[in-house]
PDB file of N, CA, C and O in Angstrom:
ATOM      1  N   MET K   2     -15.033   7.936  -7.901  1.00  0.00           N
ATOM      2  CA  MET K   2     -13.753   7.457  -7.460  1.00  0.00           C
ATOM      3  C   MET K   2     -14.057   6.243  -6.480  1.00  0.00           C
ATOM      4  O   MET K   2     -14.981   6.424  -5.568  1.00  0.00           O
ATOM      5  N   GLY K   3     -13.391   5.220  -6.600  1.00  0.00           N
ATOM      6  CA  GLY K   3     -13.474   4.185  -5.733  1.00  0.00           C
ATOM      7  C   GLY K   3     -12.861   4.325  -4.277  1.00  0.00           C
ATOM      8  O   GLY K   3     -12.183   5.199  -4.159  1.00  0.00           O
ATOM      9  N   THR K   4     -13.200   3.567  -3.406  1.00  0.00           N
ATOM     10  CA  THR K   4     -12.718   3.620  -2.003  1.00  0.00           C
ATOM     11  C   THR K   4     -12.048   2.240  -1.778  1.00  0.00           C
ATOM     12  O   THR K   4     -12.422   1.102  -2.247  1.00  0.00           O
ATOM     13  N   TYR K   5     -11.235   2.364  -0.708  1.00  0.00           N
ATOM     14  CA  TYR K   5     -10.712   1.145  -0.170  1.00  0.00           C
ATOM     15  C   TYR K   5     -10.549   1.229   1.260  1.00  0.00           C
ATOM     16  O   TYR K   5     -10.563   2.254   1.824  1.00  0.00           O
ATOM     17  N   SER K   6     -10.292   0.103   1.961  1.00  0.00           N
ATOM     18  CA  SER K   6     -10.128  -0.001   3.277  1.00  0.00           C
ATOM     19  C   SER K   6      -9.250  -1.116   3.624  1.00  0.00           C
ATOM     20  O   SER K   6      -9.075  -2.206   2.982  1.00  0.00           O
ATOM     21  N   PHE K   7      -8.489  -1.044   4.730  1.00  0.00           N
ATOM     22  CA  PHE K   7      -7.627  -2.141   5.229  1.00  0.00           C
ATOM     23  C   PHE K   7      -8.373  -2.897   6.249  1.00  0.00           C
ATOM     24  O   PHE K   7      -8.837  -2.196   7.127  1.00  0.00           O
ATOM     25  N   SER K   8      -8.213  -4.056   6.390  1.00  0.00           N
ATOM     26  CA  SER K   8      -8.646  -4.967   7.604  1.00  0.00           C
ATOM     27  C   SER K   8      -7.762  -4.525   8.742  1.00  0.00           C
ATOM     28  O   SER K   8      -6.674  -4.107   8.546  1.00  0.00           O
ATOM     29  N   ASP K   9      -8.309  -4.944   9.906  1.00  0.00           N
ATOM     30  CA  ASP K   9      -7.545  -4.783  11.154  1.00  0.00           C
ATOM     31  C   ASP K   9      -6.133  -5.503  10.998  1.00  0.00           C
ATOM     32  O   ASP K   9      -5.146  -4.967  11.494  1.00  0.00           O
ATOM     33  N   ALA K  10      -6.251  -6.650  10.504  1.00  0.00           N
ATOM     34  CA  ALA K  10      -5.032  -7.584  10.432  1.00  0.00           C
ATOM     35  C   ALA K  10      -3.989  -6.937   9.459  1.00  0.00           C
ATOM     36  O   ALA K  10      -2.832  -6.884   9.578  1.00  0.00           O
ATOM     37  N   ALA K  11      -4.531  -6.530   8.278  1.00  0.00           N
ATOM     38  CA  ALA K  11      -3.773  -5.863   7.310  1.00  0.00           C
ATOM     39  C   ALA K  11      -3.093  -4.480   7.977  1.00  0.00           C
ATOM     40  O   ALA K  11      -1.839  -4.406   7.655  1.00  0.00           O
ATOM     41  N   LEU K  12      -3.719  -3.847   8.555  1.00  0.00           N
ATOM     42  CA  LEU K  12      -3.079  -2.597   9.131  1.00  0.00           C
ATOM     43  C   LEU K  12      -2.093  -3.009  10.273  1.00  0.00           C
ATOM     44  O   LEU K  12      -1.032  -2.360  10.274  1.00  0.00           O
ATOM     45  N   ALA K  13      -2.260  -4.025  10.985  1.00  0.00           N
ATOM     46  CA  ALA K  13      -1.296  -4.562  12.045  1.00  0.00           C
ATOM     47  C   ALA K  13      -0.007  -4.976  11.211  1.00  0.00           C
ATOM     48  O   ALA K  13       1.137  -4.643  11.738  1.00  0.00           O
ATOM     49  N   ASP K  14      -0.264  -5.698  10.129  1.00  0.00           N
ATOM     50  CA  ASP K  14       0.880  -6.190   9.442  1.00  0.00           C
ATOM     51  C   ASP K  14       1.648  -5.002   8.723  1.00  0.00           C
ATOM     52  O   ASP K  14       3.054  -5.023   8.805  1.00  0.00           O
ATOM     53  N   LEU K  15       1.027  -4.136   8.276  1.00  0.00           N
ATOM     54  CA  LEU K  15       1.605  -3.030   7.584  1.00  0.00           C
ATOM     55  C   LEU K  15       2.276  -2.150   8.557  1.00  0.00           C
ATOM     56  O   LEU K  15       3.467  -1.648   8.460  1.00  0.00           O
ATOM     57  N   ASP K  16       1.824  -1.859   9.788  1.00  0.00           N
ATOM     58  CA  ASP K  16       2.556  -1.245  10.998  1.00  0.00           C
ATOM     59  C   ASP K  16       3.717  -1.762  11.240  1.00  0.00           C
ATOM     60  O   ASP K  16       4.777  -1.214  11.564  1.00  0.00           O
ATOM     61  N   GLU K  17       3.685  -3.125  11.357  1.00  0.00           N
ATOM     62  CA  GLU K  17       4.846  -4.028  11.838  1.00  0.00           C
ATOM     63  C   GLU K  17       5.974  -3.880  10.826  1.00  0.00           C
ATOM     64  O   GLU K  17       7.099  -3.671  11.224  1.00  0.00           O
ATOM     65  N   ILE K  18       5.631  -4.054   9.595  1.00  0.00           N
ATOM     66  CA  ILE K  18       6.445  -3.868   8.495  1.00  0.00           C
ATOM     67  C   ILE K  18       7.160  -2.551   8.444  1.00  0.00           C
ATOM     68  O   ILE K  18       8.477  -2.392   8.398  1.00  0.00           O
ATOM     69  N   CYS K  19       6.391  -1.380   8.434  1.00  0.00           N
ATOM     70  CA  CYS K  19       6.795  -0.136   8.643  1.00  0.00           C
ATOM     71  C   CYS K  19       7.881   0.100   9.707  1.00  0.00           C
ATOM     72  O   CYS K  19       8.748   0.776   9.805  1.00  0.00           O
ATOM     73  N   ALA K  20       7.352  -0.464  11.054  1.00  0.00           N
ATOM     74  CA  ALA K  20       8.167  -0.199  12.247  1.00  0.00           C
ATOM     75  C   ALA K  20       9.464  -0.862  11.960  1.00  0.00           C
ATOM     76  O   ALA K  20      10.695  -0.257  12.476  1.00  0.00           O
ATOM     77  N   SER K  21       9.639  -2.028  11.418  1.00  0.00           N
ATOM     78  CA  SER K  21      10.729  -2.729  11.192  1.00  0.00           C
ATOM     79  C   SER K  21      11.680  -1.943  10.197  1.00  0.00           C
ATOM     80  O   SER K  21      12.915  -1.894  10.540  1.00  0.00           O
ATOM     81  N   MET K  22      11.110  -1.444   9.060  1.00  0.00           N
ATOM     82  CA  MET K  22      11.860  -0.644   8.183  1.00  0.00           C
ATOM     83  C   MET K  22      12.406   0.433   8.739  1.00  0.00           C
ATOM     84  O   MET K  22      13.552   0.851   8.465  1.00  0.00           O
ATOM     85  N   SER K  23      11.771   1.168   9.661  1.00  0.00           N
ATOM     86  CA  SER K  23      11.918   2.532  10.146  1.00  0.00           C
ATOM     87  C   SER K  23      13.131   2.432  11.080  1.00  0.00           C
ATOM     88  O   SER K  23      13.988   3.478  11.281  1.00  0.00           O
ATOM     89  N   GLU K  24      13.458   1.275  11.755  1.00  0.00           N
ATOM     90  CA  GLU K  24      14.568   1.071  12.532  1.00  0.00           C
ATOM     91  C   GLU K  24      15.919   1.125  11.701  1.00  0.00           C
ATOM     92  O   GLU K  24      16.841   1.594  12.356  1.00  0.00           O
ATOM     93  N   ILE K  25      15.663   0.798  10.490  1.00  0.00           N
ATOM     94  CA  ILE K  25      16.979   0.753   9.530  1.00  0.00           C
ATOM     95  C   ILE K  25      17.119   1.996   8.751  1.00  0.00           C
ATOM     96  O   ILE K  25      17.933   2.694   8.583  1.00  0.00           O
ATOM     97  N   ASN K  26      15.918   2.385   8.286  1.00  0.00           N
ATOM     98  CA  ASN K  26      15.873   3.497   7.379  1.00  0.00           C
ATOM     99  C   ASN K  26      14.348   4.245   7.519  1.00  0.00           C
ATOM    100  O   ASN K  26      13.512   3.907   6.698  1.00  0.00           O
ATOM    101  N   PRO K  27      14.235   5.215   8.222  1.00  0.00           N
ATOM    102  CA  PRO K  27      12.786   5.866   8.354  1.00  0.00           C
ATOM    103  C   PRO K  27      12.308   6.420   7.087  1.00  0.00           C
ATOM    104  O   PRO K  27      11.131   6.265   6.800  1.00  0.00           O
ATOM    105  N   GLY K  28      13.209   6.957   6.247  1.00  0.00           N
ATOM    106  CA  GLY K  28      12.753   7.516   4.961  1.00  0.00           C
ATOM    107  C   GLY K  28      12.310   6.394   3.987  1.00  0.00           C
ATOM    108  O   GLY K  28      11.147   6.544   3.333  1.00  0.00           O
ATOM    109  N   LEU K  29      12.641   5.221   4.015  1.00  0.00           N
ATOM    110  CA  LEU K  29      12.328   3.998   3.274  1.00  0.00           C
ATOM    111  C   LEU K  29      10.921   3.640   3.696  1.00  0.00           C
ATOM    112  O   LEU K  29      10.037   3.204   2.912  1.00  0.00           O
ATOM    113  N   ALA K  30      10.772   3.478   5.181  1.00  0.00           N
ATOM    114  CA  ALA K  30       9.487   3.219   5.552  1.00  0.00           C
ATOM    115  C   ALA K  30       8.239   4.032   5.132  1.00  0.00           C
ATOM    116  O   ALA K  30       7.283   3.511   4.797  1.00  0.00           O
ATOM    117  N   ILE K  31       8.704   5.321   5.269  1.00  0.00           N
ATOM    118  CA  ILE K  31       7.498   6.360   4.859  1.00  0.00           C
ATOM    119  C   ILE K  31       7.408   6.352   3.307  1.00  0.00           C
ATOM    120  O   ILE K  31       6.211   6.150   2.931  1.00  0.00           O
ATOM    121  N   ARG K  32       8.408   5.973   2.642  1.00  0.00           N
ATOM    122  CA  ARG K  32       8.027   5.935   1.114  1.00  0.00           C
ATOM    123  C   ARG K  32       7.348   4.579   0.812  1.00  0.00           C
ATOM    124  O   ARG K  32       6.397   4.651  -0.137  1.00  0.00           O
ATOM    125  N   PHE K  33       7.562   3.460   1.551  1.00  0.00           N
ATOM    126  CA  PHE K  33       6.946   2.176   1.358  1.00  0.00           C
ATOM    127  C   PHE K  33       5.551   2.450   1.609  1.00  0.00           C
ATOM    128  O   PHE K  33       4.739   2.064   0.836  1.00  0.00           O
ATOM    129  N   PHE K  34       5.196   3.002   2.681  1.00  0.00           N
ATOM    130  CA  PHE K  34       3.765   3.259   3.169  1.00  0.00           C
ATOM    131  C   PHE K  34       3.045   3.987   2.223  1.00  0.00           C
ATOM    132  O   PHE K  34       1.960   3.663   1.696  1.00  0.00           O
ATOM    133  N   GLU K  35       3.674   5.131   1.700  1.00  0.00           N
ATOM    134  CA  GLU K  35       3.012   5.937   0.680  1.00  0.00           C
ATOM    135  C   GLU K  35       2.849   5.160  -0.628  1.00  0.00           C
ATOM    136  O   GLU K  35       1.731   5.305  -1.235  1.00  0.00           O
ATOM    137  N   LYS K  36       3.692   4.374  -0.946  1.00  0.00           N
ATOM    138  CA  LYS K  36       3.694   3.667  -2.186  1.00  0.00           C
ATOM    139  C   LYS K  36       2.506   2.663  -2.019  1.00  0.00           C
ATOM    140  O   LYS K  36       1.738   2.475  -3.052  1.00  0.00           O
ATOM    141  N   VAL K  37       2.391   1.976  -0.957  1.00  0.00           N
ATOM    142  CA  VAL K  37       1.279   0.934  -0.765  1.00  0.00           C
ATOM    143  C   VAL K  37      -0.091   1.734  -0.816  1.00  0.00           C
ATOM    144  O   VAL K  37      -1.021   1.281  -1.506  1.00  0.00           O
ATOM    145  N   ARG K  38      -0.069   2.940  -0.069  1.00  0.00           N
ATOM    146  CA  ARG K  38      -1.260   3.674  -0.109  1.00  0.00           C
ATOM    147  C   ARG K  38      -1.683   4.123  -1.564  1.00  0.00           C
ATOM    148  O   ARG K  38      -2.901   4.083  -1.950  1.00  0.00           O
ATOM    149  N   ASP K  39      -0.779   4.639  -2.350  1.00  0.00           N
ATOM    150  CA  ASP K  39      -0.955   5.076  -3.558  1.00  0.00           C
ATOM    151  C   ASP K  39      -1.465   4.121  -4.504  1.00  0.00           C
ATOM    152  O   ASP K  39      -2.373   4.343  -5.369  1.00  0.00           O
ATOM    153  N   LYS K  40      -1.038   2.795  -4.318  1.00  0.00           N
ATOM    154  CA  LYS K  40      -1.367   1.723  -5.269  1.00  0.00           C
ATOM    155  C   LYS K  40      -2.853   1.408  -4.889  1.00  0.00           C
ATOM    156  O   LYS K  40      -3.583   0.988  -5.826  1.00  0.00           O
ATOM    157  N   CYS K  41      -3.017   1.292  -3.578  1.00  0.00           N
ATOM    158  CA  CYS K  41      -4.597   0.929  -3.119  1.00  0.00           C
ATOM    159  C   CYS K  41      -5.453   1.995  -3.760  1.00  0.00           C
ATOM    160  O   CYS K  41      -6.505   1.517  -4.192  1.00  0.00           O
ATOM    161  N   ARG K  42      -5.195   3.155  -3.625  1.00  0.00           N
ATOM    162  CA  ARG K  42      -5.966   4.285  -4.331  1.00  0.00           C
ATOM    163  C   ARG K  42      -6.264   3.975  -5.765  1.00  0.00           C
ATOM    164  O   ARG K  42      -7.234   4.136  -6.375  1.00  0.00           O
ATOM    165  N   GLN K  43      -5.120   3.577  -6.530  1.00  0.00           N
ATOM    166  CA  GLN K  43      -5.080   3.407  -7.955  1.00  0.00           C
ATOM    167  C   GLN K  43      -6.033   2.154  -8.277  1.00  0.00           C
ATOM    168  O   GLN K  43      -6.759   2.316  -9.125  1.00  0.00           O
ATOM    169  N   PHE K  44      -5.763   1.073  -7.410  1.00  0.00           N
ATOM    170  CA  PHE K  44      -6.622  -0.149  -7.639  1.00  0.00           C
ATOM    171  C   PHE K  44      -8.097   0.126  -7.426  1.00  0.00           C
ATOM    172  O   PHE K  44      -8.989  -0.255  -8.081  1.00  0.00           O
ATOM    173  N   ALA K  45      -8.334   1.021  -6.289  1.00  0.00           N
ATOM    174  CA  ALA K  45      -9.844   1.395  -6.116  1.00  0.00           C
ATOM    175  C   ALA K  45     -10.439   2.247  -7.272  1.00  0.00           C
ATOM    176  O   ALA K  45     -11.662   1.998  -7.536  1.00  0.00           O
ATOM    177  N   GLN K  46      -9.562   3.133  -7.857  1.00  0.00           N
ATOM    178  CA  GLN K  46     -10.147   3.890  -8.880  1.00  0.00           C
ATOM    179  C   GLN K  46     -10.304   3.263 -10.187  1.00  0.00           C
ATOM    180  O   GLN K  46     -11.093   3.416 -10.964  1.00  0.00           O
ATOM    181  N   PHE K  47      -9.355   2.315 -10.318  1.00  0.00           N
ATOM    182  CA  PHE K  47      -9.393   1.386 -11.750  1.00  0.00           C
ATOM    183  C   PHE K  47      -9.329   0.026 -11.305  1.00  0.00           C
ATOM    184  O   PHE K  47      -8.250  -0.679 -11.542  1.00  0.00           O
ATOM    185  N   PRO K  48     -10.649  -0.502 -10.783  1.00  0.00           N
ATOM    186  CA  PRO K  48     -10.403  -2.010 -10.472  1.00  0.00           C
ATOM    187  C   PRO K  48     -10.248  -3.116 -11.526  1.00  0.00           C
ATOM    188  O   PRO K  48      -9.741  -4.084 -11.231  1.00  0.00           O
ATOM    189  N   ASN K  49     -10.478  -2.759 -12.815  1.00  0.00           N
ATOM    190  CA  ASN K  49     -10.225  -3.593 -13.861  1.00  0.00           C
ATOM    191  C   ASN K  49      -8.806  -3.406 -14.442  1.00  0.00           C
ATOM    192  O   ASN K  49      -8.433  -3.905 -15.478  1.00  0.00           O
ATOM    193  N   MET K  50      -7.959  -2.635 -13.833  1.00  0.00           N
ATOM    194  CA  MET K  50      -6.628  -2.459 -14.416  1.00  0.00           C
ATOM    195  C   MET K  50      -5.721  -3.671 -14.197  1.00  0.00           C
ATOM    196  O   MET K  50      -5.933  -4.547 -13.367  1.00  0.00           O
ATOM    197  N   GLY K  51      -4.788  -3.802 -15.127  1.00  0.00           N
ATOM    198  CA  GLY K  51      -3.812  -4.950 -14.940  1.00  0.00           C
ATOM    199  C   GLY K  51      -4.073  -5.909 -16.012  1.00  0.00           C
ATOM    200  O   GLY K  51      -4.951  -5.810 -16.770  1.00  0.00           O
ATOM    201  N   LYS K  52      -3.262  -6.839 -16.104  1.00  0.00           N
ATOM    202  CA  LYS K  52      -3.272  -7.862 -17.049  1.00  0.00           C
ATOM    203  C   LYS K  52      -4.469  -8.826 -16.792  1.00  0.00           C
ATOM    204  O   LYS K  52      -4.553  -9.343 -15.567  1.00  0.00           O
ATOM    205  N   THR K  53      -5.042  -9.216 -17.824  1.00  0.00           N
ATOM    206  CA  THR K  53      -6.065 -10.389 -17.631  1.00  0.00           C
ATOM    207  C   THR K  53      -5.607 -11.759 -17.919  1.00  0.00           C
ATOM    208  O   THR K  53      -4.850 -11.940 -18.959  1.00  0.00           O
ATOM    209  N   TYR K  54      -5.644 -12.604 -16.951  1.00  0.00           N
ATOM    210  CA  TYR K  54      -5.211 -14.189 -17.170  1.00  0.00           C
ATOM    211  C   TYR K  54      -6.288 -14.890 -17.374  1.00  0.00           C
ATOM    212  O   TYR K  54      -7.309 -15.178 -16.677  1.00  0.00           O
ATOM    213  N   SER K  55      -6.482 -15.499 -18.641  1.00  0.00           N
ATOM    214  CA  SER K  55      -7.445 -16.284 -19.123  1.00  0.00           C
ATOM    215  C   SER K  55      -7.014 -17.685 -19.608  1.00  0.00           C
ATOM    216  O   SER K  55      -5.959 -17.906 -20.156  1.00  0.00           O
TER     217      SER K  55
END
């Protein structure tokens, strides 16, 4: 299984996005964060997934 990590800048951006979203809808912010994390795990596990543009 592959691994992934976020840069400090990416974490700061994600935190800011989720904080803004949570002011309006906390549940949405949680779901958004979980979706981002799930997609990162998926890309780490299957790095060649997706459409190839040639």
